[in-house]
Coordinates of C-alpha atoms in Angstrom, one line a residue:
Chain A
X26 CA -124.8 -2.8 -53.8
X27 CA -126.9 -5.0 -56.0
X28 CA -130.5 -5.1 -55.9
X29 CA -133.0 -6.5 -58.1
X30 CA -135.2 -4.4 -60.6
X31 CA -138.6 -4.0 -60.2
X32 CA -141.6 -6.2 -62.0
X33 CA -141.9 -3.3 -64.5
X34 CA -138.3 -3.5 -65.6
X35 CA -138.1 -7.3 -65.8
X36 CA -141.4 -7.4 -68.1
X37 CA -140.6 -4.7 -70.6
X38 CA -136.7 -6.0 -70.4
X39 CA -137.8 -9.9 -71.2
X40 CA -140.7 -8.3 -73.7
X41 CA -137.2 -6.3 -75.5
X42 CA -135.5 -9.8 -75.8
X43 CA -138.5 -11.2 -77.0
X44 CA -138.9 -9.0 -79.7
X45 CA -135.1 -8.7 -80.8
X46 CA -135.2 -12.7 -81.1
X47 CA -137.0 -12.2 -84.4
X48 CA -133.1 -10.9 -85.8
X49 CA -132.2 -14.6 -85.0
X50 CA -135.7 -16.1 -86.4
X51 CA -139.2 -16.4 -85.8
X52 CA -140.1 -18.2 -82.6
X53 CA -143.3 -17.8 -80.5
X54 CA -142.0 -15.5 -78.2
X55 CA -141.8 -12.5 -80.9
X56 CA -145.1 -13.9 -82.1
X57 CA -146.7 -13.5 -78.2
X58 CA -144.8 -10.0 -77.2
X59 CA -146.0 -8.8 -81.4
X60 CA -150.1 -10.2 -79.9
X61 CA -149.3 -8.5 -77.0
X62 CA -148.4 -5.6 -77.8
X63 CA -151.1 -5.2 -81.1
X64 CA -154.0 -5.9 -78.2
X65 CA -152.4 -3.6 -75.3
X66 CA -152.5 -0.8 -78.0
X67 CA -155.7 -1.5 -79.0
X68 CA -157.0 -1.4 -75.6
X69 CA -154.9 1.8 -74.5
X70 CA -156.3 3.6 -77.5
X71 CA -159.8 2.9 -77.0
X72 CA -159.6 3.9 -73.2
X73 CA -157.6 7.0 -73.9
X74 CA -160.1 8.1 -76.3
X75 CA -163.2 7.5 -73.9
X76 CA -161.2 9.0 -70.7
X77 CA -159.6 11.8 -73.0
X78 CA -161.8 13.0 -75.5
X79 CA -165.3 11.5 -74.8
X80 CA -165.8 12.2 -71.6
X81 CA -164.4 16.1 -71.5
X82 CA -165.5 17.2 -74.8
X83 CA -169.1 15.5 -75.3
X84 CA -170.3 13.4 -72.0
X85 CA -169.4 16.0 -69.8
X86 CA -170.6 19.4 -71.2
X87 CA -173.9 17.3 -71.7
X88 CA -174.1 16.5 -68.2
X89 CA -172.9 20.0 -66.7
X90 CA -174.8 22.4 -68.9
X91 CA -177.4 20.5 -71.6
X92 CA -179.0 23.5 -72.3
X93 CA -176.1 25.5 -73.5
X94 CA -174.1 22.1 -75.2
X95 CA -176.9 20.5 -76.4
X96 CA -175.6 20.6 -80.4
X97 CA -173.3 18.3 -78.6
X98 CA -175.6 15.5 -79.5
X99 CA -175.3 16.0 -83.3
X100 CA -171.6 14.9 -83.6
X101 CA -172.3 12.2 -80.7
X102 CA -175.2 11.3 -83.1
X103 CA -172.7 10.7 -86.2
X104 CA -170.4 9.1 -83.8
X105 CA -173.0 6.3 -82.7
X106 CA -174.6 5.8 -86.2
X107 CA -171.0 4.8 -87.9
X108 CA -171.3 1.5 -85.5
X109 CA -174.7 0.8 -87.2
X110 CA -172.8 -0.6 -90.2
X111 CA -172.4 -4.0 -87.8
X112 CA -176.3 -4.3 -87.7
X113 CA -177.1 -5.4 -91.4
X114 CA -180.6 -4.3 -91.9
X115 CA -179.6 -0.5 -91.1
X116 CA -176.0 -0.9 -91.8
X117 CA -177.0 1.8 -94.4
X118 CA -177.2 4.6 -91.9
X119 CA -173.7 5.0 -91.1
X120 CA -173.2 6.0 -94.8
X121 CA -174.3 9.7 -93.6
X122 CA -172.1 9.6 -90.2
X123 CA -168.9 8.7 -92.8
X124 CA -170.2 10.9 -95.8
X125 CA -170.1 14.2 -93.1
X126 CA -167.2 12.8 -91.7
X127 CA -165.5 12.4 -95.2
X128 CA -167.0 15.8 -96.2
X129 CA -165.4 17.3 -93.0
X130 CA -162.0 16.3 -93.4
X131 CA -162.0 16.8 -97.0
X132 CA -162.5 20.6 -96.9
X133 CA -160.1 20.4 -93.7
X134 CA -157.5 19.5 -95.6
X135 CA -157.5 20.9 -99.1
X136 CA -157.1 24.4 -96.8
X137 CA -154.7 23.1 -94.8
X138 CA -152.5 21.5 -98.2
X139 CA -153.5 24.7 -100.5
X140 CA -152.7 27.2 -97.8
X141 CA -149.6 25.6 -95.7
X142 CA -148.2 23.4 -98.5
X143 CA -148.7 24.1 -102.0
X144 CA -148.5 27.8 -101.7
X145 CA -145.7 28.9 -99.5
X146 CA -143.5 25.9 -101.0
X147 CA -144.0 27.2 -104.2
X148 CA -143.8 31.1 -103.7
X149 CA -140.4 29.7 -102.3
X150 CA -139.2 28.4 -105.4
X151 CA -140.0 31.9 -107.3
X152 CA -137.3 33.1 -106.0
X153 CA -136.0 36.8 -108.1
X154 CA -132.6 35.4 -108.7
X155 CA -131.3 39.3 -108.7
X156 CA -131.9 40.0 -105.2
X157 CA -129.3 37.4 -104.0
X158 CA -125.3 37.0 -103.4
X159 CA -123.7 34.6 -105.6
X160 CA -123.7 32.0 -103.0
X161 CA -127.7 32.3 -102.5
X162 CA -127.8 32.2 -106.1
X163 CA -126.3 29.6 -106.1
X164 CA -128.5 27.6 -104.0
X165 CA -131.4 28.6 -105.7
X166 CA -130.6 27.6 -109.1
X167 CA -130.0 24.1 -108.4
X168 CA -133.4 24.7 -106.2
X169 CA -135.0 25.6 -109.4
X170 CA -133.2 22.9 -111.7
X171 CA -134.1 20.3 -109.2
X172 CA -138.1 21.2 -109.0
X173 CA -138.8 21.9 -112.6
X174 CA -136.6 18.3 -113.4
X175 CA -138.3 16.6 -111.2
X176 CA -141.7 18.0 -112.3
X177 CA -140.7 16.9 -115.8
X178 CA -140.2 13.5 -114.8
X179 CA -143.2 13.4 -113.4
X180 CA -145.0 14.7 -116.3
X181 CA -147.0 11.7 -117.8
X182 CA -149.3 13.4 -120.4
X183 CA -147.0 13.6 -123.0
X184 CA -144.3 10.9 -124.2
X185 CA -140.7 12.3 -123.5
X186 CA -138.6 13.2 -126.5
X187 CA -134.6 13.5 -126.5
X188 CA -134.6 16.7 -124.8
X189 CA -137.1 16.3 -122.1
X190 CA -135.5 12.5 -121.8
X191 CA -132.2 14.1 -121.0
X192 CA -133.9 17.0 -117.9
X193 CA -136.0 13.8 -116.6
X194 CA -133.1 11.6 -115.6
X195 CA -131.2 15.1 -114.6
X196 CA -134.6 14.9 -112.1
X197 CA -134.1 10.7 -111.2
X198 CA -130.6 11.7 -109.9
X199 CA -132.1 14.4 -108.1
X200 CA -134.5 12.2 -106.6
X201 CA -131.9 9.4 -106.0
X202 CA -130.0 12.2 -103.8
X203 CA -133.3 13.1 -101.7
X204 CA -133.6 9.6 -101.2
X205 CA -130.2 8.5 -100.5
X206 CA -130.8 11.6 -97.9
X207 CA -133.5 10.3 -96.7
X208 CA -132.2 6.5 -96.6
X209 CA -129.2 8.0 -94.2
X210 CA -132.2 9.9 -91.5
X211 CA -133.8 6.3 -91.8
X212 CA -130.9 4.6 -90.5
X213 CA -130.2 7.3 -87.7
X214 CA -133.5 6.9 -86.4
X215 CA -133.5 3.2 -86.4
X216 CA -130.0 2.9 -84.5
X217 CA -131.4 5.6 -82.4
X218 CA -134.2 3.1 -81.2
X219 CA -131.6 0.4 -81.2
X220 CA -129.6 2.7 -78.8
X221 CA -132.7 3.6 -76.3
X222 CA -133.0 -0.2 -75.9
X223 CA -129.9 -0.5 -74.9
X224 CA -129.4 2.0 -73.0
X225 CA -132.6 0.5 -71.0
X226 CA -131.4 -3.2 -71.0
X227 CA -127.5 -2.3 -69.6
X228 CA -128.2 1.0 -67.3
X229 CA -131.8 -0.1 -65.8
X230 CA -132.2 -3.7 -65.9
X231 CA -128.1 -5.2 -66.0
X232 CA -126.0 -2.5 -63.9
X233 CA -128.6 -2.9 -60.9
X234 CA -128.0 -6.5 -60.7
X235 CA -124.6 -6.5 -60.8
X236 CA -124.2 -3.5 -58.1
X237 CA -123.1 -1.1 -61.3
X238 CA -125.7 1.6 -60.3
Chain B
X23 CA -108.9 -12.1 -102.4
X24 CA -112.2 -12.9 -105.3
X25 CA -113.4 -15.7 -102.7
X26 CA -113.3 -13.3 -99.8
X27 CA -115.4 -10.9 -101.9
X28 CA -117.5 -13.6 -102.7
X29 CA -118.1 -14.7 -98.6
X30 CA -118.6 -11.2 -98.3
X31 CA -121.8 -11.1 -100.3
X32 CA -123.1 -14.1 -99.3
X33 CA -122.7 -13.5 -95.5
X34 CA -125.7 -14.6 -93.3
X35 CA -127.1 -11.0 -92.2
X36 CA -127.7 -12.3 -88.4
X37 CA -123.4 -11.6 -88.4
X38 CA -124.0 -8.3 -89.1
X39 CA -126.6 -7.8 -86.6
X40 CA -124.5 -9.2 -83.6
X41 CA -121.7 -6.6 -85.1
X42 CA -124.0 -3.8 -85.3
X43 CA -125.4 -4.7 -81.5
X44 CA -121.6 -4.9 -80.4
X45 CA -121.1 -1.3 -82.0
X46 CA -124.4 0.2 -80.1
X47 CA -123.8 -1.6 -76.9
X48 CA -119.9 -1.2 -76.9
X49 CA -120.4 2.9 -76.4
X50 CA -122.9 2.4 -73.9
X51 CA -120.8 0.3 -71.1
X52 CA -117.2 2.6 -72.5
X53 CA -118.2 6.2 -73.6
X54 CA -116.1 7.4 -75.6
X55 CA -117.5 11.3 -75.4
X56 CA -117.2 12.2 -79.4
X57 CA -117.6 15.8 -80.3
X58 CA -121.3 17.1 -81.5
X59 CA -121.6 20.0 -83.9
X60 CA -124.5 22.0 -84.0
X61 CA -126.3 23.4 -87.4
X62 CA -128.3 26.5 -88.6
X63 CA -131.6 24.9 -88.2
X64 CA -131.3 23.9 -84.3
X65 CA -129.4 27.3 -83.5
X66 CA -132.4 29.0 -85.4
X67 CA -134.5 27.1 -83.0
X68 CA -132.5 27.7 -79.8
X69 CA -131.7 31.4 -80.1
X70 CA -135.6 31.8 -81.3
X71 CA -136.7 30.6 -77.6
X72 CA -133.7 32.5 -76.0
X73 CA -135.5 35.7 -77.4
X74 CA -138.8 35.7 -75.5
X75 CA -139.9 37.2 -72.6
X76 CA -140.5 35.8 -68.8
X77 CA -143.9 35.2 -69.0
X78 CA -144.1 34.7 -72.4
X79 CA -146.5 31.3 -73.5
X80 CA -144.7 28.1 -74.7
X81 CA -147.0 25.1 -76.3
X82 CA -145.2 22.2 -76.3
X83 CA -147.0 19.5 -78.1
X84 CA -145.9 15.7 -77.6
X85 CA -147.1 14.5 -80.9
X86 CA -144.6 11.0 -80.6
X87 CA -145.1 7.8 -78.8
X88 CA -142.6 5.0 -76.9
X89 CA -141.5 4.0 -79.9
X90 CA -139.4 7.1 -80.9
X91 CA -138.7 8.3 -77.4
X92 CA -135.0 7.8 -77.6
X93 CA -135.1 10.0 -80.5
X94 CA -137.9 12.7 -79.3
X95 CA -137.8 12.6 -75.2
X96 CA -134.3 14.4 -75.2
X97 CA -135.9 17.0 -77.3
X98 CA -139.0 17.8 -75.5
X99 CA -137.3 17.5 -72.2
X100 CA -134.8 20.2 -73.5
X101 CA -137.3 22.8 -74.9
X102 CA -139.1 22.6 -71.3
X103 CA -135.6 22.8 -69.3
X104 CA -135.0 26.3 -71.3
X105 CA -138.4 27.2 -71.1
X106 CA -138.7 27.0 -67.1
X107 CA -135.1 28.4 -67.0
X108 CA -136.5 31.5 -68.7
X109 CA -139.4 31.8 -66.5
X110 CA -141.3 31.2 -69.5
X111 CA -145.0 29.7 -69.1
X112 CA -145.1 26.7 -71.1
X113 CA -148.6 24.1 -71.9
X114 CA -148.4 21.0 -72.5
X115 CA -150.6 18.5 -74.9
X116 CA -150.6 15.8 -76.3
X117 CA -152.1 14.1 -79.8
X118 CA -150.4 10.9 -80.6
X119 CA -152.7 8.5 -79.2
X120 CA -150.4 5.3 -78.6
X121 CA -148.8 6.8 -75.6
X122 CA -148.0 10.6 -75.8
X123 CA -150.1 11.2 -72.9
X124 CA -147.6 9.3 -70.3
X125 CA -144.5 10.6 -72.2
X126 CA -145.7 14.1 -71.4
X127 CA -146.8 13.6 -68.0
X128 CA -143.3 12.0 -67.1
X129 CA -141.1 14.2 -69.0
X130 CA -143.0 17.1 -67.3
X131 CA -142.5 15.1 -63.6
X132 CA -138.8 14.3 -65.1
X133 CA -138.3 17.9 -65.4
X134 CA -140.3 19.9 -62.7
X135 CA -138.7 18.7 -60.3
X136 CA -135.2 20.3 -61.2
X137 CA -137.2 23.4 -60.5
X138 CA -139.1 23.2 -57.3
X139 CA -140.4 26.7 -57.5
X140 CA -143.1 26.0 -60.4
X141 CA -146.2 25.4 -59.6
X142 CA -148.6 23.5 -61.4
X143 CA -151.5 25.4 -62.9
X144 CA -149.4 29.2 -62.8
X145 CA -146.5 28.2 -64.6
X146 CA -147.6 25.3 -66.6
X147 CA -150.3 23.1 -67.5
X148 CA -151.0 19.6 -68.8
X149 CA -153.9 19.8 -71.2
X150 CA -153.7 16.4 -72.2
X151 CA -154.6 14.1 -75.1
X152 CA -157.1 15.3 -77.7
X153 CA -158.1 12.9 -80.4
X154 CA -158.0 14.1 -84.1
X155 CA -155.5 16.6 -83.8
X156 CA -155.8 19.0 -87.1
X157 CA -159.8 19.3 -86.3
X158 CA -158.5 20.0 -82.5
X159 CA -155.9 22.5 -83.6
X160 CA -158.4 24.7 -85.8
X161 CA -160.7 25.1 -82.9
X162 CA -157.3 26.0 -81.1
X163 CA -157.7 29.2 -83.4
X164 CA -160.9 30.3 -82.3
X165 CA -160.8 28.6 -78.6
X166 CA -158.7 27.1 -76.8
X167 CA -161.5 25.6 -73.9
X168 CA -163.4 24.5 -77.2
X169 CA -160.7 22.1 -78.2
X170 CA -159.3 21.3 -74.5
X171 CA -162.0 22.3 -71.8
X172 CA -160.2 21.0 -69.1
X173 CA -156.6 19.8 -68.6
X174 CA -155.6 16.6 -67.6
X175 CA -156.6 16.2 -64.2
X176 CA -160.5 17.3 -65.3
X177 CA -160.3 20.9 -64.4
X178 CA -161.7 23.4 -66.1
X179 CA -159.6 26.1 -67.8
X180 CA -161.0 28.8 -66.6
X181 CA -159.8 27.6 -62.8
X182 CA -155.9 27.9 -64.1
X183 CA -154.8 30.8 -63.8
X184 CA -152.1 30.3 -66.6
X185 CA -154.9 30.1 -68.3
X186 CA -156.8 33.6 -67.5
X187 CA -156.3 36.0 -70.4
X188 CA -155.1 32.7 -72.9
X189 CA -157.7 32.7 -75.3
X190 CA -156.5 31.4 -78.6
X191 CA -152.9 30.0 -79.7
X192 CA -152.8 33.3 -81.6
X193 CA -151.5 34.4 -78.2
X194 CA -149.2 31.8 -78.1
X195 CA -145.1 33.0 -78.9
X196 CA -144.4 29.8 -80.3
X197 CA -145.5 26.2 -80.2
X198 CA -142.7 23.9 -79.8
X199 CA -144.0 20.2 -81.4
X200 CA -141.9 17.0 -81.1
X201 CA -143.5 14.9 -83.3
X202 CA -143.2 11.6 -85.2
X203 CA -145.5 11.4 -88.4
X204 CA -147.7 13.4 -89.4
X205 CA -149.2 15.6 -86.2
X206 CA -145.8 18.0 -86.6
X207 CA -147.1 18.8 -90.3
X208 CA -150.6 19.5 -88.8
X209 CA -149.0 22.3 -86.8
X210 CA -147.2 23.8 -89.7
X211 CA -150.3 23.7 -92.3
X212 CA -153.2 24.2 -89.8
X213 CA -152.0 26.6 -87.3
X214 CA -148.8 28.3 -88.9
X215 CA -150.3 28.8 -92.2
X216 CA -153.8 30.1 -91.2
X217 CA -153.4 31.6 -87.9
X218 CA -149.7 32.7 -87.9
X219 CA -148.1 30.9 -84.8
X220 CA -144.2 30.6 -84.8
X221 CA -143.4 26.7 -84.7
X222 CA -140.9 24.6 -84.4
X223 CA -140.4 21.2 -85.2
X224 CA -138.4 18.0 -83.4
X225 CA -139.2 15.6 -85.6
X226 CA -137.4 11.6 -85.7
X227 CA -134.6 11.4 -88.1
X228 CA -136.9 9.6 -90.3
X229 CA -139.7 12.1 -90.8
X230 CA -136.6 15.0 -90.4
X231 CA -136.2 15.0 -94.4
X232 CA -139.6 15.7 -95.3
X233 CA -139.3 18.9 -92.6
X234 CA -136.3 20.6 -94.4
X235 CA -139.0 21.4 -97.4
X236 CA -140.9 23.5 -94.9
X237 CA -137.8 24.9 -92.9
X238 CA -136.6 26.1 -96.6
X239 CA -139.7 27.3 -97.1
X240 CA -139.6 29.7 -94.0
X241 CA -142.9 28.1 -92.3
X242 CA -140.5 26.7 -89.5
X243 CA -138.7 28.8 -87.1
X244 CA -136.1 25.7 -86.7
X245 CA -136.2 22.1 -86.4
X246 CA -134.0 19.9 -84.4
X247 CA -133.1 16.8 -86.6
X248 CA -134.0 13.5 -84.8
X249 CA -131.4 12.5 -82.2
X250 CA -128.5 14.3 -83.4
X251 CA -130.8 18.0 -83.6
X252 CA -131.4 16.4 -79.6
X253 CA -127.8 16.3 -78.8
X254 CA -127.2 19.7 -80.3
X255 CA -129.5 21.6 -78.4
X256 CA -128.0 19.5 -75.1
X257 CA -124.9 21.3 -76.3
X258 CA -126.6 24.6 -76.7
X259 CA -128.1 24.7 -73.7
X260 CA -124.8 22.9 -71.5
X261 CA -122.6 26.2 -73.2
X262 CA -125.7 29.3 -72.4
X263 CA -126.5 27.8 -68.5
X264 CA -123.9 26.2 -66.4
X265 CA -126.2 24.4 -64.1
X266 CA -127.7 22.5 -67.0
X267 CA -124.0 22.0 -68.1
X268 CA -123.6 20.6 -64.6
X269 CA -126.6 18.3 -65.1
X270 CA -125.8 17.0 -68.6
X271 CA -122.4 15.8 -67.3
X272 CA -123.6 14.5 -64.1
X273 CA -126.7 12.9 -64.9
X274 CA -127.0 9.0 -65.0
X275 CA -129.8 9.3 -67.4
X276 CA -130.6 8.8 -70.7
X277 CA -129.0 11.7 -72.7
X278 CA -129.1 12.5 -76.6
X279 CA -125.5 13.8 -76.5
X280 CA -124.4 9.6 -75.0
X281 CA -126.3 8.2 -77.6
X282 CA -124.6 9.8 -80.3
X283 CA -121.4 8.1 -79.2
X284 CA -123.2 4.9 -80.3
X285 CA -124.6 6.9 -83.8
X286 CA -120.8 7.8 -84.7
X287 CA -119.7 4.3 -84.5
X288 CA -122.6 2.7 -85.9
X289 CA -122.1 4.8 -88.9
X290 CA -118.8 4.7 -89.4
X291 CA -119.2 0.5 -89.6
X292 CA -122.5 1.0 -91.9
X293 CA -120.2 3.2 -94.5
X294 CA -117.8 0.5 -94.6
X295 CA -120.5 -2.1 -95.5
X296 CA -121.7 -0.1 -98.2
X297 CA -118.6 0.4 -99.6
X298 CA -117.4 -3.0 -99.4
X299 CA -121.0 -4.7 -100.7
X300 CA -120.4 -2.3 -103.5
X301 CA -117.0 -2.8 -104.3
X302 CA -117.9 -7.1 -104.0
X303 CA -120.5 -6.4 -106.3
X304 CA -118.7 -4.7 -108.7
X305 CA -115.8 -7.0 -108.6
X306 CA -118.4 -9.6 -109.1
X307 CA -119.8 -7.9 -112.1
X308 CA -116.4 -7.7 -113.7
X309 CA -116.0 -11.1 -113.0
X310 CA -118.9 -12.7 -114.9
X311 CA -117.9 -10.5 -117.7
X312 CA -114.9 -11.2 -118.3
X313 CA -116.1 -15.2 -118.0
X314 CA -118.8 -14.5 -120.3

C-alpha cells in the first residue's frame, strides 16, 4: 500500500539530491543546501553547548549551591573575557582568557602525547627479537626496518649520502604502502556514506511511494 | 585498441559517477548476500566484551556525527545489543558536538526497545554531550559528577542508581568509543594511558589506519575497522545469539552486513579503473616515446 513519507523525509531526501547535484555541476541548489547546512550547524552547536555544557556544569551549580561552586566563576570569567576581543579599546583582555586557555591545553596534551603516544609506540618497537617465533620475528623486523627508514627520511639535519640515500627511499616505499593503505580505508568510508544515502533515498523515501514497504 | 585507451583517459568523470551510483544502488534494490570474513582485531574486541560479568559497567562513547553514521551507527548499535544481552550495565555519552547527542539518544531508543525489561537509570544511562572532551575525560579520572553532573534529562547522578557506587571510569571494565576524528584517540591517550581503562575503538574506515598504530601497540583491546569491522561484529554476534541472528536477517533496517554488498562491488569496479588508467597511461607513455 503506498503512502507518502513524512515532511522530514521529503526535506532531508530533496536536501540529498541537492547536494549530489554538485557531481553534475555547480548550481544554486548545492550552494543553498551547503548555506544551509554551514548555518544549521552553527546554530546546533551553539545551542548544544549552552543546553549541554553551560547550563549543567557552570549556570546551574551557581544557582543550586553558590557557596560550595563558587570557583565556578573563574573559568566563566575566562569564558566571558575571550569575547572582549570584539570591543576594541579592551580587546586586550581576552589575551589572559586565551593565554590560560593555551597554557591549559598545552600541558593537557604534551601528557596525553608523551604518555599515550610517544612512549608506548616506541617501547613497542624495542621489541627483544629473541623472545619471538620466526613468524613474529618476522613481523618485527620489517617493523623495525620500516620505523628507523622512515625516521631516516625524515632526518633533515644532515644532507643524505649514498648510503643513507639508498635506506630513505627504502622508507618513501614504506610510506607509499601506509598511504596506498590508507587511500583504500579512504575510499571504503566514502562509498560507505555513498551507500547510507542510498539506502535512505530507495528504502525510506522511494519504496513507500511505490507501496514497496 | 591505442584510441580506446586514449577515450579512456580522457573520459568526463561525471560517467564514472553515474557507474559508481549504479554499482551502490544496484545491491541495494537486488541483494546479492556476499560472504563477510571477520579479523583478529574485531574478534579481539568481541570476545573481550563476551568476557565480563552481568553487571559489569560498559561506557559507550558516541564520539561521530550524521555524517559517518552509516559507517559508525551499526557499530554502536551492536556493542549495546551485546552489552544488554549480557545483562551488562552500559552509559552512554556523547562528545562530538555536530550531532552525537541525537545519534545516541536514537540508537539507544533504536535498541532498548528489543529489550523491554531495561529500565532507564538501573541499567543504563544517557549522560549526554560534554564539550571539550580530553579536558572532560581527565576529570572522568577523578570524578565522574565533576565532568557529567547530571545526565541528559538534568538529573543528578547521584538520583541513578546505576550510578551509586560509580565513582570514576577507573571502575569502568571497558569503554567502548565509536568515533570519527580525533575524540577516539582522546580515549586511548587520556584515559587508557593514565588511568588504565580497557578501550576499544570503532573508528570510520578513514581514521581506521591511524588506529592500527595503537592496536599494534597494545593500548587497544580491538577495533572494529569502519563499516566492514561493523559487518563483522553483525556476523559475530548473528553466530554467538540466535535471536540477534533472527533479527539481522529479518530486519528492514539499515544493516552494516547489506552495505557491504554494495562495498564488494564498488571495489571490485574501482580496481578495474585503476588498473586500466594505469595500463592507458603507460601505453600512452610508451607511445610518446617511441614518437619522440
Amino acid at each position: 500500500m503506498p503512502h507518502i513519507p513524512g515532511i522530514e523525509t521529503w526535506i532531508a531526501a530533496l536536501l540529498t539530491l541537492a547536494c549530489m547535484s554538485f557531481l553534475y555541476k555547480d548550481n544554486p541548489f548545492f550552494r543553498f543546501a551547503e548555506s544551509l547546512f554551514a548555518g544549521i550547524s552553527l546554530g546546533y552547536f551553539i545551542g548544544i553547548t549552552l543546553n549541554q555544557t553551560l547550563v549543567p556544569n557552570l549556570i546551574l551549580p551557581l544557582h543550586r549551591d553558590f557557596g560550595q561552586n563558587w570557583d565556578l566563576l573563574v573559568p566563566g570569567l575566562l569564558g566571558v573575557l575571550l569575547y572582549m576581543r570584539y570591543v576594541p579599546k579592551i580587546g586586550w583582555i581576552s589575551r589572559f582568557a586565551l593565554s590560560i586557555y593555551v597554557a591549559y591545553y598545552i600541558g593537557l596534551d604534551f601528557t596525553r602525547r608523551i604518555h599515550g603516544e610517544v612512549l608506548p609506540q616506541l617501547a613497542r618497537a624495542i621489541v627483544p627479537l629473541s623472545k619471538f617465533d620466526s613468524h613474529t620475528i618476522l613481523y618485527s623486523l620489517i617493523f623495525s626496518v620500516g620505523v628507523f627508514s622512515v625516521l631516516i627520511y625524515f632526518f633533515f639535519s644532515k644532507e643524505q649520502d649514498a648510503v643513507t640515500r639508498r635506506v630513505a627511499r627504502l622508507g618513501i616505499w614504506f610510506l607509499m604502502i601506509s598511504f596506498g593503505a590508507a587511500f583504500g580505508f579512504t575510499v571504503m568510508g566514502r562509498v560507505a556514506l555513498l551507500i547510507g544515502r542510498l539506502n535512505f533515498l530507495i528504502l525510506d523515501w522511494i519504496y513507500p511511494m511505490i507501496g514497496l514497504r | 585498441m591505442a584510441g580506446m585507451l586514449d577515450k579512456l583517459l580522457s573520459l568526463d568523470r561525471r560517467w564514472i559517477f553515474l557507474l559508481v551510483l549504479l554499482c551502490v544502488g544496484t545491491p541495494i534494490v537486488l541483494p546479492i548476500g556476499l560472504p563477510v570474513t571477520t579479523t583478529g582485531s574485531t574478534r579481539a574486541a568481541f570476545d573481550y566484551i563476551e568476557s565480563l560479568k552481568p553487571g559489569d559497567y560498559v561506557w559507550v562513547s558516541f564520539d561521530y556525527g550524521p555524517s559517518s553514521a552509516p559507517e559508525n551507527d551499526p557499530m554502536a548499535e551492536a556493542f549495546l545489543r551485546q552489552c544488554f544481552a549480557k545483562k551488562i550495565r552500559v552509559i552512554v555519552c556523547a562528545f562530538y558536538p555536530l550531532g552525537s547527542l541525537g545519534l545516541a539518544t536514537n540508537s539507544l531508543a533504536k535498541v532498548t526497545a528489543e529489550y523491554p525489561n531495561l529500565r532507564y537509570g538501573e541499567d543504563y544511562v544517557n549522560l549526554g554531550y560534554k564539550d571539550g572532551a580530553a579536558a572532560v575525560m581527565r576529570r572522568l579520572g577523578e570524578d565522574i559528577a565533576e565532568g557529567f553532573p547530571a545526565d541528559v534529562n538534568g538529573t543528578p547522578l547521584a538520583q541513578l542508581p546505576i550510578m551509586k557506587g560509580l565513582r570514576s571510569i577507573r571502575q569502568v571494565q571497558l569503554v567502548c568509543s565509536v568515533a570519527t576524528g580525533v575524540i577516539g584517540e582522546y580515549w586511548i591517550t587520556q584515559v587508557h594511558s593514565q588511568i588504565g581503562t580497557p578501550i576499544i575503538i570503532g573508528p570510520t574506515a578513514v581514521a581506521a589506519p591511524k588506529y592500527y598504530a595503537y592496536l599494534n601497540a597494545g593500548q587497544l583491546v580491538g577495533m572494529l575497522g569502519g563499516m566492514k569491522g561493523a559487518a563483522e561484529y553483525e556476523k559475530l554476534l548473528a553466530a554467538r545469539y540466535p535471536d540477534m541472528a533472527r533479527f539481522y536477517q529479518s530486519t528492514r533496517g539499515f544493516t552494516a552486513t547489506k552495505g557491504m554488498d554494495g562495498q564488494t562491488v564498488i571495489h571490485a569496479v574501482i580496481i578495474l579503473f585503476i588498473l586500466l588508467g594505469n595500463v592507458a597511461y603507460i601505453s600512452r607513455r610508451a607511445a610518446q616515446k617511441k614518437g619522440a
